[in-house]
XYZ file of C-alpha atoms in Angstrom:
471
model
C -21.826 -1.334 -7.684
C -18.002 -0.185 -6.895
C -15.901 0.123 -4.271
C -13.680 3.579 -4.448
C -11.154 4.236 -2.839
C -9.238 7.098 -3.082
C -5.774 7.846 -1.303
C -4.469 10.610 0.746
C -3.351 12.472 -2.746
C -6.887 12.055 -4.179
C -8.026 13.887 -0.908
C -4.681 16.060 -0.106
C -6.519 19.337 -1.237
C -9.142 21.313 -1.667
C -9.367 20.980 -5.960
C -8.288 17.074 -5.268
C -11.257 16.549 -3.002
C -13.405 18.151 -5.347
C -11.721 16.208 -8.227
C -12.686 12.642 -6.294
C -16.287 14.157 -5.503
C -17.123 14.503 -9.413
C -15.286 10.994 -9.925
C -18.071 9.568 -7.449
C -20.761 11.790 -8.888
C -20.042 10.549 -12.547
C -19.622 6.744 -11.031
C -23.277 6.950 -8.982
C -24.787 6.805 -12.632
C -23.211 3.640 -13.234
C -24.454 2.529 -9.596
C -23.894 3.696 -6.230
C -20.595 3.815 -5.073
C -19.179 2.801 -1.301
C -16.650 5.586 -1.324
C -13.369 4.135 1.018
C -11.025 7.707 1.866
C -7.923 7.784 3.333
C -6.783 10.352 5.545
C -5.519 13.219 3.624
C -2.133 13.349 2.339
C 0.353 14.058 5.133
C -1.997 14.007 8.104
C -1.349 10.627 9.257
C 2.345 11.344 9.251
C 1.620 14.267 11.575
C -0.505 11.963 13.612
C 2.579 9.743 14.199
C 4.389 12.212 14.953
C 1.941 13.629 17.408
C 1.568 10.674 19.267
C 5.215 10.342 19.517
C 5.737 13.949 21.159
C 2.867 13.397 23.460
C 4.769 9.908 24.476
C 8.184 11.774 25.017
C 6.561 14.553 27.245
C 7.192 16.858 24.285
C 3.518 18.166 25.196
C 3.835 21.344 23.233
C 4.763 20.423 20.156
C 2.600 17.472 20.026
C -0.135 20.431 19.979
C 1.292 22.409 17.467
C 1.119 19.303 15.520
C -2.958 19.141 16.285
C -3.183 22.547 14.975
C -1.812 22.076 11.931
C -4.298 19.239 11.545
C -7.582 21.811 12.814
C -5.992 24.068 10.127
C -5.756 21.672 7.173
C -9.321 20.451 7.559
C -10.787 24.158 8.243
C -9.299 25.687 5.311
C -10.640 22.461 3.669
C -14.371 23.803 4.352
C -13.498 27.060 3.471
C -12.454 26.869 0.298
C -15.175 23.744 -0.802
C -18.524 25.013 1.689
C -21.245 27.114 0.264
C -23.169 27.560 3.161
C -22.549 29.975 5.679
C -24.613 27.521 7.791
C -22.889 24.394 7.267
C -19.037 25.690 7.938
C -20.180 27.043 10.878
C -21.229 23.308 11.781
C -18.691 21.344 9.937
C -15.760 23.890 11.889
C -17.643 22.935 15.175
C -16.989 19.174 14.469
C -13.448 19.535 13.243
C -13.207 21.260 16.421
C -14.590 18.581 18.534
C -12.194 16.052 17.259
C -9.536 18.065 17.306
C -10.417 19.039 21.367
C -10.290 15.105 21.692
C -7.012 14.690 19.824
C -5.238 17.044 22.122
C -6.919 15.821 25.221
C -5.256 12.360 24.318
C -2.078 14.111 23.621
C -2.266 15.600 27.292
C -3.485 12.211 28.745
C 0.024 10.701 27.616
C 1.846 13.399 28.610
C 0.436 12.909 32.223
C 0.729 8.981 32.007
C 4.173 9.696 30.539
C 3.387 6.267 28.142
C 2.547 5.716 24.681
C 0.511 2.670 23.772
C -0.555 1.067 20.678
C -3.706 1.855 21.450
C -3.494 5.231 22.139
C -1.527 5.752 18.987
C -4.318 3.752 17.071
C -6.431 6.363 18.297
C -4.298 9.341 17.624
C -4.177 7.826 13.959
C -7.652 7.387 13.604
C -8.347 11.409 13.601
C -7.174 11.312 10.130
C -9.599 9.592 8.542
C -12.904 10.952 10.665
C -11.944 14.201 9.373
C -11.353 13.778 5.812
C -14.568 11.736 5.406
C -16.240 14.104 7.754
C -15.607 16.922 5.399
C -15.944 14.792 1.882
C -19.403 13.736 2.847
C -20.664 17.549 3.984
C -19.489 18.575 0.614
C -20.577 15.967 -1.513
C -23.887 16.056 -0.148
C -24.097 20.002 -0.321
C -23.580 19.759 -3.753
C -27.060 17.731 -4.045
C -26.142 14.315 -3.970
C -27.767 11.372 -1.702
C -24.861 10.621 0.554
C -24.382 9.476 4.486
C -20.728 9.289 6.606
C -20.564 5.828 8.079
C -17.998 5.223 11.270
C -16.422 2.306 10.139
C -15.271 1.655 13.703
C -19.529 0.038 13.619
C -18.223 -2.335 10.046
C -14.810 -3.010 10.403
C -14.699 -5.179 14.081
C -11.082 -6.623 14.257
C -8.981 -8.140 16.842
C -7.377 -6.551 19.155
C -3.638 -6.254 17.657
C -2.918 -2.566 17.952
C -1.062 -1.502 14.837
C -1.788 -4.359 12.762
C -5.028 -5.123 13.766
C -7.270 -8.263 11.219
C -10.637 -7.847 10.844
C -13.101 -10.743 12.378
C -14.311 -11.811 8.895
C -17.851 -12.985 9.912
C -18.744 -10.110 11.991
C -17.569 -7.438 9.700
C -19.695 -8.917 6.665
C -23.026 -9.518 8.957
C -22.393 -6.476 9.721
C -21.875 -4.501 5.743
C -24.530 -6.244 5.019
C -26.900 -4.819 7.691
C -25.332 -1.065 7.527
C -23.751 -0.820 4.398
C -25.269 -2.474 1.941
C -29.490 -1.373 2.488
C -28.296 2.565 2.162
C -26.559 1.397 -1.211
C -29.119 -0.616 -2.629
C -31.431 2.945 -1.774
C -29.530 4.673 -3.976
C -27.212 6.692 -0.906
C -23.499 7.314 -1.940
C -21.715 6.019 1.374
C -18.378 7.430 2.435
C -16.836 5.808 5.304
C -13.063 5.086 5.987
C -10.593 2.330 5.817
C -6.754 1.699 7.546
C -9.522 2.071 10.800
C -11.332 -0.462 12.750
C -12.543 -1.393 16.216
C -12.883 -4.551 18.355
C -15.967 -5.870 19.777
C -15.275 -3.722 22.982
C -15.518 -0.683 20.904
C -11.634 0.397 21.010
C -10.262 1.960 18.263
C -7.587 -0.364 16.109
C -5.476 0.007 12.402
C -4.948 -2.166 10.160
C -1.660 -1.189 9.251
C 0.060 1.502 6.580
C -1.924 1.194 3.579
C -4.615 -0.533 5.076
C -7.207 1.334 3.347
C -6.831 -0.708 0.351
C -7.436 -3.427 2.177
C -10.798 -2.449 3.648
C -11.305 -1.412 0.326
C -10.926 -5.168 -1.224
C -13.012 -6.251 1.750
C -16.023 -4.352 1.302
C -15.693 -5.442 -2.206
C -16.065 -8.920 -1.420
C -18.427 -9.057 1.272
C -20.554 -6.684 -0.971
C -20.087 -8.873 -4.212
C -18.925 -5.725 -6.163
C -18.289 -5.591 -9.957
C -15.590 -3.940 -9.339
C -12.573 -2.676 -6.551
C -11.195 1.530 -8.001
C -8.314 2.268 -6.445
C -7.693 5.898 -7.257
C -4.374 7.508 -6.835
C -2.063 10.448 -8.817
C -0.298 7.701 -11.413
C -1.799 6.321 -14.222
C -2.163 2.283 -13.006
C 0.920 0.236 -12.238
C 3.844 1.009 -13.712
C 6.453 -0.965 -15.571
C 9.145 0.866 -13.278
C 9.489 3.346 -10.695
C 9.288 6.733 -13.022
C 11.494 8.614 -10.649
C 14.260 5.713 -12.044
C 13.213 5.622 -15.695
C 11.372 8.642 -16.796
C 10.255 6.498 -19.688
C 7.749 4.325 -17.674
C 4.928 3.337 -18.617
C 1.644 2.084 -17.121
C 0.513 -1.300 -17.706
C -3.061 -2.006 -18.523
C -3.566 -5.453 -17.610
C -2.422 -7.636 -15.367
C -2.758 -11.096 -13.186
C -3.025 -11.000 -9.182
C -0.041 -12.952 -8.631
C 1.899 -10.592 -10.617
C 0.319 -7.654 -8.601
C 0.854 -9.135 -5.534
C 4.489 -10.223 -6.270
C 5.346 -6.588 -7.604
C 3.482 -5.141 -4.269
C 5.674 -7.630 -1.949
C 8.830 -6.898 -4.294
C 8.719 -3.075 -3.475
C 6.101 -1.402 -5.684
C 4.129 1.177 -3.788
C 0.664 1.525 -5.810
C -1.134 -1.519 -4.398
C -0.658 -2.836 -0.505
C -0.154 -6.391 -0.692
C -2.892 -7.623 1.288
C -5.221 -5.796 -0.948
C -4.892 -8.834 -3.501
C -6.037 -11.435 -1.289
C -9.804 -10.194 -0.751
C -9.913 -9.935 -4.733
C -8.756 -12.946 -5.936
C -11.009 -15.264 -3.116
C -14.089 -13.270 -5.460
C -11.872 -12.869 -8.514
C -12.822 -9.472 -8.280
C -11.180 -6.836 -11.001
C -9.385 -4.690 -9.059
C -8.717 -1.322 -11.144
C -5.348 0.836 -10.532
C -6.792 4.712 -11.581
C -5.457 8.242 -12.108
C -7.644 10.500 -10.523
C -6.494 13.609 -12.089
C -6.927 11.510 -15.431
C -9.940 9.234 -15.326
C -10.335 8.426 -18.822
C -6.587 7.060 -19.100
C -7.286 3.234 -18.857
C -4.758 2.803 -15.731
C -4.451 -1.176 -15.087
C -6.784 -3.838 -14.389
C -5.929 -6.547 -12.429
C -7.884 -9.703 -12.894
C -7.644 -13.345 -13.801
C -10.239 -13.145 -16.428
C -8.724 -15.331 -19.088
C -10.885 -13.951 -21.348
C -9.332 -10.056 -20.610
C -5.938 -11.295 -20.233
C -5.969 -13.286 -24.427
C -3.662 -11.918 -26.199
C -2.894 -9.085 -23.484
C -0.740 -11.811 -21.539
C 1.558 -14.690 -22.541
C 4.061 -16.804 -21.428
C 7.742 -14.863 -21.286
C 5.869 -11.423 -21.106
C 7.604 -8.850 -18.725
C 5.536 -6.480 -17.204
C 7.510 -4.611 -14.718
C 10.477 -3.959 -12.628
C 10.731 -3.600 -9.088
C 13.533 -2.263 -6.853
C 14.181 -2.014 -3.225
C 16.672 -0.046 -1.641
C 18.062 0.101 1.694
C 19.201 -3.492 1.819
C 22.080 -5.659 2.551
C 23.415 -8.792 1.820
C 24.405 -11.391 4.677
C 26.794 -14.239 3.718
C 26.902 -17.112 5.777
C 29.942 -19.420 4.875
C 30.612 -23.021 7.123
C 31.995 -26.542 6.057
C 29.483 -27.745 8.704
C 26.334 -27.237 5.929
C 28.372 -30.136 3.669
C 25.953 -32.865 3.571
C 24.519 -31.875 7.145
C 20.823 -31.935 7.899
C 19.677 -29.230 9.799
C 21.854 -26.315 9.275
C 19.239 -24.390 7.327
C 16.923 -24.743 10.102
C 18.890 -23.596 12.368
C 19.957 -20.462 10.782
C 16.046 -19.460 9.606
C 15.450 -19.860 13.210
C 18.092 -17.613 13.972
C 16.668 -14.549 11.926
C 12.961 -15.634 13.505
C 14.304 -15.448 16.745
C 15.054 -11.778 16.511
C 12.158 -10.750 14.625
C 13.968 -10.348 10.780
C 12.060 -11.199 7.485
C 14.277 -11.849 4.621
C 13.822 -10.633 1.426
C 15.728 -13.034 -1.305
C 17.620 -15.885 -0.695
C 20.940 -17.945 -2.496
C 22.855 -21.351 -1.365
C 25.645 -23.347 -2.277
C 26.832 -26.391 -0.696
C 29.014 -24.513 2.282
C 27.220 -20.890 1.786
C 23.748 -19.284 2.380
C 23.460 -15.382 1.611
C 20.448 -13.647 2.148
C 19.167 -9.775 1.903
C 16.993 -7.797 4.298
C 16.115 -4.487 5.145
C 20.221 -2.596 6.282
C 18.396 -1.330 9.717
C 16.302 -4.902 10.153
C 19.443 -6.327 12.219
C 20.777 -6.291 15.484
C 24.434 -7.333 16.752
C 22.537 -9.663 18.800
C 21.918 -11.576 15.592
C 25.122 -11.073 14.124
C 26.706 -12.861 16.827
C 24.020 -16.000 16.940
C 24.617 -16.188 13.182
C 29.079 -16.098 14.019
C 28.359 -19.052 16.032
C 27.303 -21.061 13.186
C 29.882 -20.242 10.266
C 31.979 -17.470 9.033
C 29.743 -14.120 8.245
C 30.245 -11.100 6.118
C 27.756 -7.881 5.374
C 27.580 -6.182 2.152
C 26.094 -2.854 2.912
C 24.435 -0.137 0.490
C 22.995 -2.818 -2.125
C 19.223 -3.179 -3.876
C 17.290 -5.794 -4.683
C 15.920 -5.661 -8.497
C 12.831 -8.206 -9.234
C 11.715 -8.389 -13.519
C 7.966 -9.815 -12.902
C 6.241 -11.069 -15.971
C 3.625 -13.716 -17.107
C 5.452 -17.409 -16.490
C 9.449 -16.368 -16.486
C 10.466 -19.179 -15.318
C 9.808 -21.328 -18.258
C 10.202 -19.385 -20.846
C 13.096 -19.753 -22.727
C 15.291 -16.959 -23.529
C 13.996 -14.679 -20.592
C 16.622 -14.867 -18.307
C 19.817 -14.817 -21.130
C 18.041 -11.187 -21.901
C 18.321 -9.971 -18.814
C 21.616 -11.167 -17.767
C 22.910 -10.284 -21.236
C 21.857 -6.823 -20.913
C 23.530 -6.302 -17.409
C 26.729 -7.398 -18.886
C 28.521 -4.137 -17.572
C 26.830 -4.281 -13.901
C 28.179 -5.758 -10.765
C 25.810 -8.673 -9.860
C 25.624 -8.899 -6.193
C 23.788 -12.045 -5.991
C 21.190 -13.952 -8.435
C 17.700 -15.659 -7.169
C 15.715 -17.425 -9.668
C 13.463 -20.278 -9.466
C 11.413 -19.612 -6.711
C 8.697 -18.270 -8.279
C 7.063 -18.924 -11.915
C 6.362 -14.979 -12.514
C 9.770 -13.037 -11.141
C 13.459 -13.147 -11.784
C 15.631 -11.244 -8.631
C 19.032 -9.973 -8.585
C 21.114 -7.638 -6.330
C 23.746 -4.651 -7.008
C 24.872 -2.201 -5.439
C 22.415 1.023 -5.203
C 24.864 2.978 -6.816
C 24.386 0.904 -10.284
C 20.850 0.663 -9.452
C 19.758 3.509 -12.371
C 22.016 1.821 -14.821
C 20.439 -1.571 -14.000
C 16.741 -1.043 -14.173
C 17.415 1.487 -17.286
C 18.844 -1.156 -19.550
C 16.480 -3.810 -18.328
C 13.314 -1.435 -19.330
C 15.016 -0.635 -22.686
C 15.351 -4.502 -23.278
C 12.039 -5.386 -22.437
C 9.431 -2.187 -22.999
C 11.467 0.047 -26.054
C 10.209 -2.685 -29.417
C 6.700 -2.119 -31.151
C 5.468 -6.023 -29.601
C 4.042 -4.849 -26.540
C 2.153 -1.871 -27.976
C -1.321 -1.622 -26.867
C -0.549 -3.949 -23.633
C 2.089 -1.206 -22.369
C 0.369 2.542 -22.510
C 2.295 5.947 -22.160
C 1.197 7.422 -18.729
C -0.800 10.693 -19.463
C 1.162 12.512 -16.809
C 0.230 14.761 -13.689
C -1.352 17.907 -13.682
């Protein structure tokens, strides 16, 4: 058995939904998928932005924003229902979740507050309705299939927004719901980013938090495999907006994955890795619009990875914009203990994560997010030494099979930036990546040369593929 999960794209339309539907179809004689949706593309954005009217007493167009939703999902059933019958009762139960989305949107109007747990809720309309649809369909179509509320799977705590699932509960519980209707041969289709706690209250798990339920149900079901579906062919070897020369990368280890996730790339959510690698489960990157492309696999098979992975191999480039560099410069760090902690403690104070970090013996610079920081911390930090913002700048990471020592790595990539501004270097704190910074503007000519360095010579043919495009 797999676990698919397809994202908002693989979902956004009619011919996409009916795209995934044949994908599932064509898996079930393989075995009997657990199909994981997200909400369709664009709807949970509305959602947010729904919630947000409703909590600034901008009542009307928070119901606008609900009937775009009732609109996206009924044209849905119009254009992929056969049966007079069934869109007659499919529109009745858009309708009814709809009614309840703006009756919360009223309710927080009156209250005049927005919570985090009625914006979980708000959220959560997203992903009843696309799965609410995709099963109708995909059992109209003559295929053994039931629609699962994973809000009965998925118990969590009760952190609104980032909610964790109760690990125990939630695979007693797959295992008593989930699992029997596979092993009878019904398709199930059921939801992820969505949970509930104990008490029955709606909860997320976060942005991208399908693919974590995904890689959850995968483990607790002992799966074969983990398909994450989306509208590129696997993980590429750089953003292809930056080098239209990209190319996807067909295998893969989990720390690279997860270091490329953390680094910036936005294929896989990071905590999708985690669930996978406690079952070393392969977790498989897939075009939906081109299944038979061989995307990437992501395992730590050492049997897949011969001769597909070796020491010194780069497999991709990851950039982050949208950050800045903070220099910290005092005599007082000379030989003092201490002074580290005490400026960590300073960006933990006020709620910053940093992204890369660099030290001498009377300097510490670090980067994070250009909006992460407050003045507040700008003065806590003046207190301990001199400080100075460089803003506009980008973090570039070169991830690859054991960088660190192999020899020769890091003189080609330095070499090959010879006519860029370096910002600030990082290298030795992990085995599999190499980070720099420059300024955004020199951010194209950067990750250009690097992927003609590493990904233009015949050596890498065959682990490197040529991405069969978009339709």
């Amino acid at each position: 058995m797999a676990v698919m999960k397809f994202g908002g794209t693989s979902v956004g339309n009619a011919r996409a939904m009916q795209q995934a539907i044949d994908l599932v179809v064509r898996e079930k004689k393989k075995g009997t998928p657990l199909v994981v949706l997200s909400a369709c593309s664009g709807i949970t954005n509305k959602l947010v932005r729904l919630a947000d009217s409703a909590g600034l007493g901008s009542l009307d167009e928070a119901l606008v924003l609900a009937g775009e939703v009732r609109r996206h999902h009924t044209d849905l059933i119009d254009e992929l229902v056969e049966s007079p019958e069934l869109k007659v009762e499919l529109s009745a139960r858009v309708e009814e979740y709809v009614a309840r989305l703006e009756m919360l949107a009223r309710g927080i109007d009156i209250v005049g507050e927005l919570t985090e747990r009625s914006r979980d809720s708000i959220c959560s309309f997203g992903e009843l309705l696309s799965t609410t649809v995709f099963a109708a369909v995909i059992k109209e179509q003559g295929n053994d299939a039931q629609w699962v509320d994973v809000r009965k799977v998925m118990i969590t705590d009760d952190n609104h927004g980032f909610a964790r699932p109760l690990a125990e509960i939630c695979k007693d519980r797959t295992d008593s719901i989930i699992r029997p209707l596979l092993e009878a041969g019904t398709i199930v289709v059921t939801q992820g980013y969505i949970g509930a706690t104990l008490q029955g209250r709606t909860t997320t798990l976060g942005r991208g938090g399908s693919d974590f339920s995904a890689a959850l149900f995968g483990a607790w079901l002992d799966d074969n495999a983990i398909q994450i579906w989306t509208d590129v062919d696997g993980v590429m070897t750089c953003d292809p907006r930056l080098v239209p020369e990209a190319r996807s990368i067909r295998i893969m280890t989990f720390s690279e994955a997860a270091e490329l996730a953390y680094l910036g790339a936005k294929v896989l959510h990071p905590d999708t890795i985690a669930p996978a690698v406690e079952k070393n489960i392969p977790v498989w990157v897939l075009n939906t619009w081109h299944p038979d492309a061989k995307g990437t696999l992501i395992t730590n098979d050492p049997e897949r990875l011969s001769g597909m992975s070796y020491g010194g191999l780069v497999k991709s480039i990851a950039v982050k914009k949208g950050q800045c560099i903070i220099n910290v410069r005092s005599n007082r760090m000379l030989g003092r203990y201490g002074f580290m902690s005490e400026l960590f403690g300073a960006f933990s104070r006020h709620g910053v994560s940093i992204e890369m970090i660099s030290s001498s013996e009377v300097s510490v610079s670090v980067t994070l997010d250009d909006k992460s920081f407050s003045d507040e911390l700008l003065q806590e930090l003046g207190a301990l030494g001199q400080v100075d913002i460089e803003h506009r700048v980008a973090t570039v990471s070169v991830v690859g099979d054991n960088l660190r020592m192999s020899k020769g790595v890091a003189g080609r990539i330095f070499s090959s930036l010879r006519d860029v501004n370096l910002r600030m270097i990082s290298q030795g704190a992990s085995e599999i990546n190499v980070g720099f910074v420059v300024e955004e503007k020199d951010v194209e000519t950067a990750v250009n040369t690097l992927h003609h360095e590493f990904f233009s010579g015949e050596e890498t043919v065959g682990i490197f593929e040529k991405p069969a495009g978009n339709p």
